[in-house]
Amino acid sequence: MLHIRERWIQFHELVLTPDPPDAPSIKLAEVIPHLQRRIDDGDAFQLKDNERSAYRITDFSQTRQKGHPEALVLLFQYADQDATDPVFADLQTGSLRLEPKLKGEGVAVSAHAVIGLQPIDGKEDTYPFLLEIVPGLGRSSVAPFLKRQIKEATEGQFEYLDEAKLEAKTYRPASELLGTPSKSFVDELERGQLAGLELIKRVKTAEALDEEGYFFEESHVLKVSLSNEARKDDIVQLAVSKLRRWGKNNGYQDLRVRYKKKEGRQKSFVMGTSEADLHDVLVLKDELITADVDLQQCSPEINQAFAAKMISLLYES
């Protein structure tokens, strides 16, 4: 479940390359008007999974904070018809209230993304990209969706001279979202091991206090080490795929993993999400933001106060 006042932010880099590659580069500032028009027209969406889920960009803003470069803020939305209906429980009585989805609806979440319009030093085609971590809207889903929106928004909008054929041709930007590794994780890879991984399962007690009984957490602490033959980046794949397999074989059905970073902070994630997003949780640089206002599970518009805190992190080294 998402915390009402806290969100993890992941650090990424948005790379824009021309397609075809021999065409001139295109700056992000040149792409923005076309992307904004697509969002304003309500066309920035994609139905997936036999039209049982949908991705959208629902809000857009361009802002400049005092002391910070200009930034683009996007609000992504994900809705899934196959997600379980939410249930609310009275804290005093335990009575439950189910909120069923109506026809055509899906359980929805939203995530803010903040993109700096000033390229990263030494990388003229690369821009800092911060993403709020929300289940269903990790890099593995946001990256291809955003790539498609940029492609369709800019189709036929840019021209260059093909000097070999002496004729004008259309071209467009192709986008790629690259993760920024955390320093502590890189340090652990240098030592050839990843420690602080804890598998957790909820176990129902045999002696029930009432008809429903109660649950406690059972955990198993592991350390993943590299063999002499393995490459250092193999440890990530080991930590993700082999932990899932080990947990399933040992009765960890509702499997979660906690990873304690060297700085003492703990991160927890559910093994049911995609391997790519689990990889990002382990590897990428991140920051915990505490908001001054309540954050909704899914918002129709950008929370400007929260976005401002993300913008302040944009060009951190």
Short mmCIF file of C-alpha atoms in Angstrom, two decimals:
data_model
loop_
_atom_site.label_atom_id
_atom_site.label_comp_id
_atom_site.label_asym_id
_atom_site.label_seq_id
_atom_site.Cartn_x
_atom_site.Cartn_y
_atom_site.Cartn_z
CA MET A 1 0.00 0.00 0.00
CA LEU A 2 1.13 3.55 -0.69
CA HIS A 3 1.88 5.85 2.25
CA ILE A 4 -0.28 8.96 2.44
CA ARG A 5 2.72 11.29 2.95
CA GLU A 6 5.80 9.40 1.70
CA ARG A 7 7.04 8.34 -1.72
CA TRP A 8 10.29 6.87 -3.04
CA ILE A 9 11.74 8.67 -6.06
CA GLN A 10 13.99 6.86 -8.56
CA PHE A 11 16.70 8.60 -10.59
CA HIS A 12 16.80 7.95 -14.33
CA GLU A 13 18.18 9.56 -17.47
CA LEU A 14 16.05 10.32 -20.54
CA VAL A 15 18.09 9.93 -23.73
CA LEU A 16 16.82 11.42 -27.01
CA THR A 17 18.48 10.16 -30.19
CA PRO A 18 17.49 11.01 -33.78
CA ASP A 19 15.80 8.37 -35.93
CA PRO A 20 17.41 7.79 -38.41
CA PRO A 21 20.71 8.15 -36.54
CA ASP A 22 22.41 10.28 -39.23
CA ALA A 23 19.82 13.04 -38.74
CA PRO A 24 20.47 16.09 -36.52
CA SER A 25 19.80 15.86 -32.80
CA ILE A 26 16.50 17.13 -31.40
CA LYS A 27 16.38 18.98 -28.08
CA LEU A 28 13.77 18.09 -25.47
CA ALA A 29 12.47 21.67 -25.57
CA GLU A 30 11.59 21.13 -29.25
CA VAL A 31 9.61 17.97 -28.43
CA ILE A 32 7.55 19.47 -25.61
CA PRO A 33 5.00 21.49 -27.68
CA HIS A 34 4.09 18.40 -29.72
CA LEU A 35 3.80 16.20 -26.63
CA GLN A 36 1.73 18.84 -24.84
CA ARG A 37 -0.69 19.05 -27.78
CA ARG A 38 -1.17 15.27 -27.68
CA ILE A 39 -1.85 15.36 -23.93
CA ASP A 40 -4.23 18.32 -24.22
CA ASP A 41 -6.15 16.53 -27.00
CA GLY A 42 -6.59 13.45 -24.76
CA ASP A 43 -4.61 11.23 -27.13
CA ALA A 44 -1.75 10.35 -24.76
CA PHE A 45 -3.03 6.91 -23.75
CA GLN A 46 -2.56 3.26 -24.63
CA LEU A 47 -4.84 0.28 -23.96
CA LYS A 48 -3.04 -2.95 -23.07
CA ASP A 49 -3.79 -6.57 -22.09
CA ASN A 50 -6.74 -6.99 -24.49
CA GLU A 51 -8.03 -3.56 -23.44
CA ARG A 52 -8.22 -4.56 -19.76
CA SER A 53 -5.60 -2.02 -18.64
CA ALA A 54 -4.65 1.48 -19.72
CA TYR A 55 -1.72 3.89 -19.45
CA ARG A 56 -2.20 7.66 -19.73
CA ILE A 57 -0.48 10.97 -19.30
CA THR A 58 -3.23 12.94 -17.59
CA ASP A 59 -1.51 16.21 -16.70
CA PHE A 60 1.39 18.34 -17.87
CA SER A 61 3.17 21.43 -16.55
CA GLN A 62 6.33 23.34 -17.31
CA THR A 63 7.79 25.17 -14.35
CA ARG A 64 10.87 27.02 -13.17
CA GLN A 65 11.77 27.20 -9.49
CA LYS A 66 14.03 29.85 -8.04
CA GLY A 67 17.56 28.50 -8.08
CA HIS A 68 16.66 25.50 -10.25
CA PRO A 69 16.61 24.97 -14.05
CA GLU A 70 13.32 24.76 -15.93
CA ALA A 71 11.58 21.39 -15.63
CA LEU A 72 8.77 19.43 -17.25
CA VAL A 73 6.32 17.62 -14.95
CA LEU A 74 4.17 14.74 -16.24
CA LEU A 75 1.49 12.79 -14.36
CA PHE A 76 1.21 9.16 -15.48
CA GLN A 77 -1.88 7.05 -14.76
CA TYR A 78 -2.30 3.28 -14.83
CA ALA A 79 -5.67 1.53 -14.51
CA ASP A 80 -6.22 -2.24 -14.36
CA GLN A 81 -9.57 -4.03 -14.60
CA ASP A 82 -8.05 -7.24 -13.24
CA ALA A 83 -6.73 -5.67 -10.03
CA THR A 84 -8.53 -6.77 -6.85
CA ASP A 85 -11.32 -4.47 -5.65
CA PRO A 86 -10.24 -2.33 -2.67
CA VAL A 87 -11.59 -3.27 0.77
CA PHE A 88 -11.73 -0.97 3.81
CA ALA A 89 -11.84 -2.16 7.43
CA ASP A 90 -13.15 -0.33 10.50
CA LEU A 91 -10.17 -0.11 12.88
CA GLN A 92 -12.35 -0.59 15.97
CA THR A 93 -14.79 -3.28 14.86
CA GLY A 94 -12.98 -4.92 11.94
CA SER A 95 -16.11 -4.72 9.79
CA LEU A 96 -15.34 -4.58 6.07
CA ARG A 97 -16.58 -2.37 3.26
CA LEU A 98 -15.96 -3.51 -0.32
CA GLU A 99 -15.78 -0.97 -3.15
CA PRO A 100 -16.46 -2.94 -6.37
CA LYS A 101 -15.35 -1.57 -9.72
CA LEU A 102 -18.09 -0.44 -12.07
CA LYS A 103 -18.31 -1.65 -15.67
CA GLY A 104 -15.35 -0.43 -17.71
CA GLU A 105 -13.39 0.73 -14.65
CA GLY A 106 -10.00 -0.39 -13.37
CA VAL A 107 -8.21 0.17 -10.09
CA ALA A 108 -6.06 3.24 -10.76
CA VAL A 109 -2.75 4.68 -9.58
CA SER A 110 -0.79 7.75 -10.66
CA ALA A 111 2.88 8.71 -10.54
CA HIS A 112 4.69 12.01 -11.05
CA ALA A 113 7.69 12.30 -13.34
CA VAL A 114 9.97 15.33 -13.43
CA ILE A 115 12.35 15.95 -16.35
CA GLY A 116 15.03 18.63 -16.39
CA LEU A 117 15.19 20.64 -19.62
CA GLN A 118 18.91 21.27 -19.17
CA PRO A 119 21.02 18.34 -20.42
CA ILE A 120 23.27 16.53 -17.98
CA ASP A 121 26.84 17.86 -18.07
CA GLY A 122 28.81 16.17 -20.83
CA LYS A 123 25.72 14.46 -22.29
CA GLU A 124 24.02 16.84 -24.72
CA ASP A 125 21.23 14.37 -25.58
CA THR A 126 20.57 13.19 -22.00
CA TYR A 127 18.24 14.75 -19.42
CA PRO A 128 17.66 13.97 -15.72
CA PHE A 129 14.38 12.08 -15.22
CA LEU A 130 12.90 11.43 -11.76
CA LEU A 131 10.03 8.96 -11.32
CA GLU A 132 7.75 8.46 -8.33
CA ILE A 133 7.77 4.75 -7.44
CA VAL A 134 4.24 3.36 -7.69
CA PRO A 135 3.24 -0.28 -8.39
CA GLY A 136 2.34 -0.64 -12.07
CA LEU A 137 4.23 2.51 -13.11
CA GLY A 138 7.86 1.45 -12.91
CA ARG A 139 10.47 2.13 -15.56
CA SER A 140 9.62 -1.13 -17.40
CA SER A 141 6.14 0.19 -18.21
CA VAL A 142 6.69 3.97 -18.30
CA ALA A 143 9.68 3.83 -20.70
CA PRO A 144 7.97 2.05 -23.65
CA PHE A 145 4.76 4.02 -23.12
CA LEU A 146 6.56 7.37 -23.13
CA LYS A 147 8.63 6.30 -26.16
CA ARG A 148 5.43 5.59 -28.07
CA GLN A 149 3.85 8.92 -27.07
CA ILE A 150 6.92 10.89 -28.16
CA LYS A 151 7.05 8.96 -31.44
CA GLU A 152 3.39 9.58 -32.29
CA ALA A 153 3.48 13.21 -31.11
CA THR A 154 6.45 14.09 -33.34
CA GLU A 155 5.69 11.98 -36.42
CA GLY A 156 6.21 14.18 -39.50
CA GLN A 157 7.11 17.25 -37.43
CA PHE A 158 10.87 17.45 -38.10
CA GLU A 159 12.82 17.55 -41.38
CA TYR A 160 16.49 17.37 -42.34
CA LEU A 161 18.45 17.46 -45.58
CA ASP A 162 19.73 14.09 -46.75
CA GLU A 163 22.99 15.32 -48.27
CA ALA A 164 23.61 12.07 -50.17
CA LYS A 165 20.31 12.32 -52.03
CA LEU A 166 19.93 16.11 -51.76
CA GLU A 167 16.35 15.79 -50.58
CA ALA A 168 14.40 16.68 -47.45
CA LYS A 169 13.38 13.81 -45.20
CA THR A 170 11.27 13.62 -42.07
CA TYR A 171 12.71 12.27 -38.85
CA ARG A 172 11.83 12.08 -35.17
CA PRO A 173 13.38 11.56 -31.74
CA ALA A 174 13.61 8.10 -30.19
CA SER A 175 13.62 8.02 -26.39
CA GLU A 176 15.28 5.66 -23.93
CA LEU A 177 15.05 5.67 -20.14
CA LEU A 178 18.24 4.60 -18.37
CA GLY A 179 18.53 4.02 -14.64
CA THR A 180 21.10 5.80 -12.48
CA PRO A 181 22.84 3.22 -10.23
CA SER A 182 23.06 4.01 -6.51
CA LYS A 183 26.58 4.48 -5.18
CA SER A 184 26.01 2.06 -2.30
CA PHE A 185 24.92 -0.68 -4.70
CA VAL A 186 27.92 -0.12 -6.96
CA ASP A 187 30.15 -0.33 -3.88
CA GLU A 188 28.59 -3.68 -2.95
CA LEU A 189 29.15 -4.99 -6.47
CA GLU A 190 32.80 -4.00 -6.19
CA ARG A 191 33.01 -6.26 -3.13
CA GLY A 192 31.31 -9.06 -5.09
CA GLN A 193 28.29 -9.53 -2.82
CA LEU A 194 24.83 -8.19 -2.06
CA ALA A 195 23.91 -8.40 1.61
CA GLY A 196 20.82 -7.43 3.60
CA LEU A 197 18.24 -9.32 1.52
CA GLU A 198 15.38 -10.60 3.64
CA LEU A 199 12.55 -12.83 2.38
CA ILE A 200 9.30 -12.36 4.30
CA LYS A 201 6.06 -14.32 4.40
CA ARG A 202 2.95 -13.84 6.51
CA VAL A 203 2.07 -16.96 8.51
CA LYS A 204 -1.29 -17.58 10.18
CA THR A 205 -1.02 -18.88 13.73
CA ALA A 206 -2.46 -22.27 14.57
CA GLU A 207 -3.99 -20.95 17.79
CA ALA A 208 -6.53 -18.38 16.71
CA LEU A 209 -7.50 -15.57 19.03
CA ASP A 210 -10.80 -15.34 17.20
CA GLU A 211 -12.43 -16.88 14.15
CA GLU A 212 -9.98 -15.22 11.80
CA GLY A 213 -6.84 -15.83 13.87
CA TYR A 214 -3.89 -13.55 13.35
CA PHE A 215 -0.71 -13.40 11.31
CA PHE A 216 2.94 -12.94 12.10
CA GLU A 217 5.93 -12.35 9.84
CA GLU A 218 8.45 -15.08 9.23
CA SER A 219 11.68 -13.98 7.57
CA HIS A 220 14.79 -15.52 6.09
CA VAL A 221 17.93 -13.39 5.68
CA LEU A 222 20.16 -14.10 2.68
CA LYS A 223 23.36 -12.82 1.16
CA VAL A 224 24.03 -13.25 -2.56
CA SER A 225 27.69 -13.72 -3.47
CA LEU A 226 29.44 -13.92 -6.82
CA SER A 227 31.28 -17.02 -7.94
CA ASN A 228 34.74 -16.55 -9.41
CA GLU A 229 33.37 -17.10 -12.92
CA ALA A 230 30.44 -14.68 -12.61
CA ARG A 231 30.53 -11.12 -13.81
CA LYS A 232 29.66 -8.39 -11.33
CA ASP A 233 26.43 -7.44 -13.06
CA ASP A 234 25.24 -11.07 -12.78
CA ILE A 235 24.54 -10.54 -9.09
CA VAL A 236 21.49 -8.46 -9.95
CA GLN A 237 19.92 -11.24 -11.99
CA LEU A 238 20.77 -13.72 -9.23
CA ALA A 239 19.17 -11.55 -6.61
CA VAL A 240 15.94 -11.16 -8.57
CA SER A 241 15.23 -14.43 -10.39
CA LYS A 242 16.82 -16.91 -8.00
CA LEU A 243 15.28 -15.33 -4.91
CA ARG A 244 11.84 -15.66 -6.48
CA ARG A 245 12.47 -19.31 -7.31
CA TRP A 246 13.91 -20.08 -3.86
CA GLY A 247 11.00 -18.38 -2.14
CA LYS A 248 8.39 -20.29 -4.13
CA ASN A 249 10.10 -23.61 -3.40
CA ASN A 250 10.20 -22.84 0.32
CA GLY A 251 6.59 -21.80 0.85
CA TYR A 252 6.96 -18.03 0.50
CA GLN A 253 3.76 -17.56 -1.52
CA ASP A 254 3.14 -13.87 -0.76
CA LEU A 255 6.78 -13.01 -1.12
CA ARG A 256 8.27 -9.66 -0.22
CA VAL A 257 11.91 -8.71 -0.05
CA ARG A 258 13.56 -6.14 2.18
CA TYR A 259 16.91 -4.76 1.15
CA LYS A 260 18.86 -2.87 3.78
CA LYS A 261 21.22 -0.40 2.19
CA LYS A 262 24.61 0.47 3.62
CA GLU A 263 23.27 3.83 4.81
CA GLY A 264 20.86 1.95 7.09
CA ARG A 265 17.71 2.66 5.08
CA GLN A 266 15.40 -0.24 4.29
CA LYS A 267 13.46 -0.80 1.09
CA SER A 268 10.69 -3.32 0.70
CA PHE A 269 9.13 -4.59 -2.53
CA VAL A 270 6.71 -7.28 -3.68
CA MET A 271 8.06 -10.12 -5.80
CA GLY A 272 4.92 -10.23 -7.92
CA THR A 273 5.97 -7.18 -9.92
CA SER A 274 8.11 -7.40 -13.06
CA GLU A 275 11.73 -8.52 -12.85
CA ALA A 276 12.82 -5.29 -14.53
CA ASP A 277 11.21 -3.18 -11.80
CA LEU A 278 12.62 -5.41 -9.04
CA HIS A 279 16.03 -4.92 -10.64
CA ASP A 280 15.51 -1.15 -10.45
CA VAL A 281 14.49 -1.27 -6.78
CA LEU A 282 17.73 -3.06 -5.91
CA VAL A 283 20.12 -1.18 -8.17
CA LEU A 284 19.01 2.39 -8.81
CA LYS A 285 19.70 5.58 -6.93
CA ASP A 286 16.62 6.71 -5.03
CA GLU A 287 15.42 9.22 -2.47
CA LEU A 288 12.55 9.21 0.02
CA ILE A 289 10.37 12.34 -0.12
CA THR A 290 8.04 13.32 2.70
CA ALA A 291 5.17 15.46 1.42
CA ASP A 292 3.58 18.37 3.29
CA VAL A 293 0.14 17.42 1.95
CA ASP A 294 -1.74 14.13 1.61
CA LEU A 295 -0.94 12.17 -1.55
CA GLN A 296 -3.73 10.29 -3.28
CA GLN A 297 -3.38 6.81 -4.73
CA CYS A 298 -4.51 8.30 -8.03
CA SER A 299 -4.77 12.01 -8.65
CA PRO A 300 -6.40 13.73 -11.65
CA GLU A 301 -3.81 16.51 -11.65
CA ILE A 302 -0.23 17.24 -10.67
CA ASN A 303 0.41 17.88 -6.98
CA GLN A 304 2.54 20.98 -7.45
CA ALA A 305 3.92 20.99 -3.88
CA PHE A 306 5.10 17.39 -4.26
CA ALA A 307 6.47 18.06 -7.75
CA ALA A 308 8.46 21.00 -6.36
CA LYS A 309 10.26 18.65 -3.96
CA MET A 310 11.10 16.34 -6.85
CA ILE A 311 12.43 19.26 -8.92
CA SER A 312 14.82 20.19 -6.11
CA LEU A 313 16.48 16.75 -6.56
CA LEU A 314 16.89 16.98 -10.34
CA TYR A 315 20.55 17.86 -10.71
CA GLU A 316 21.91 16.22 -7.57
CA SER A 317 25.21 14.51 -8.24
#
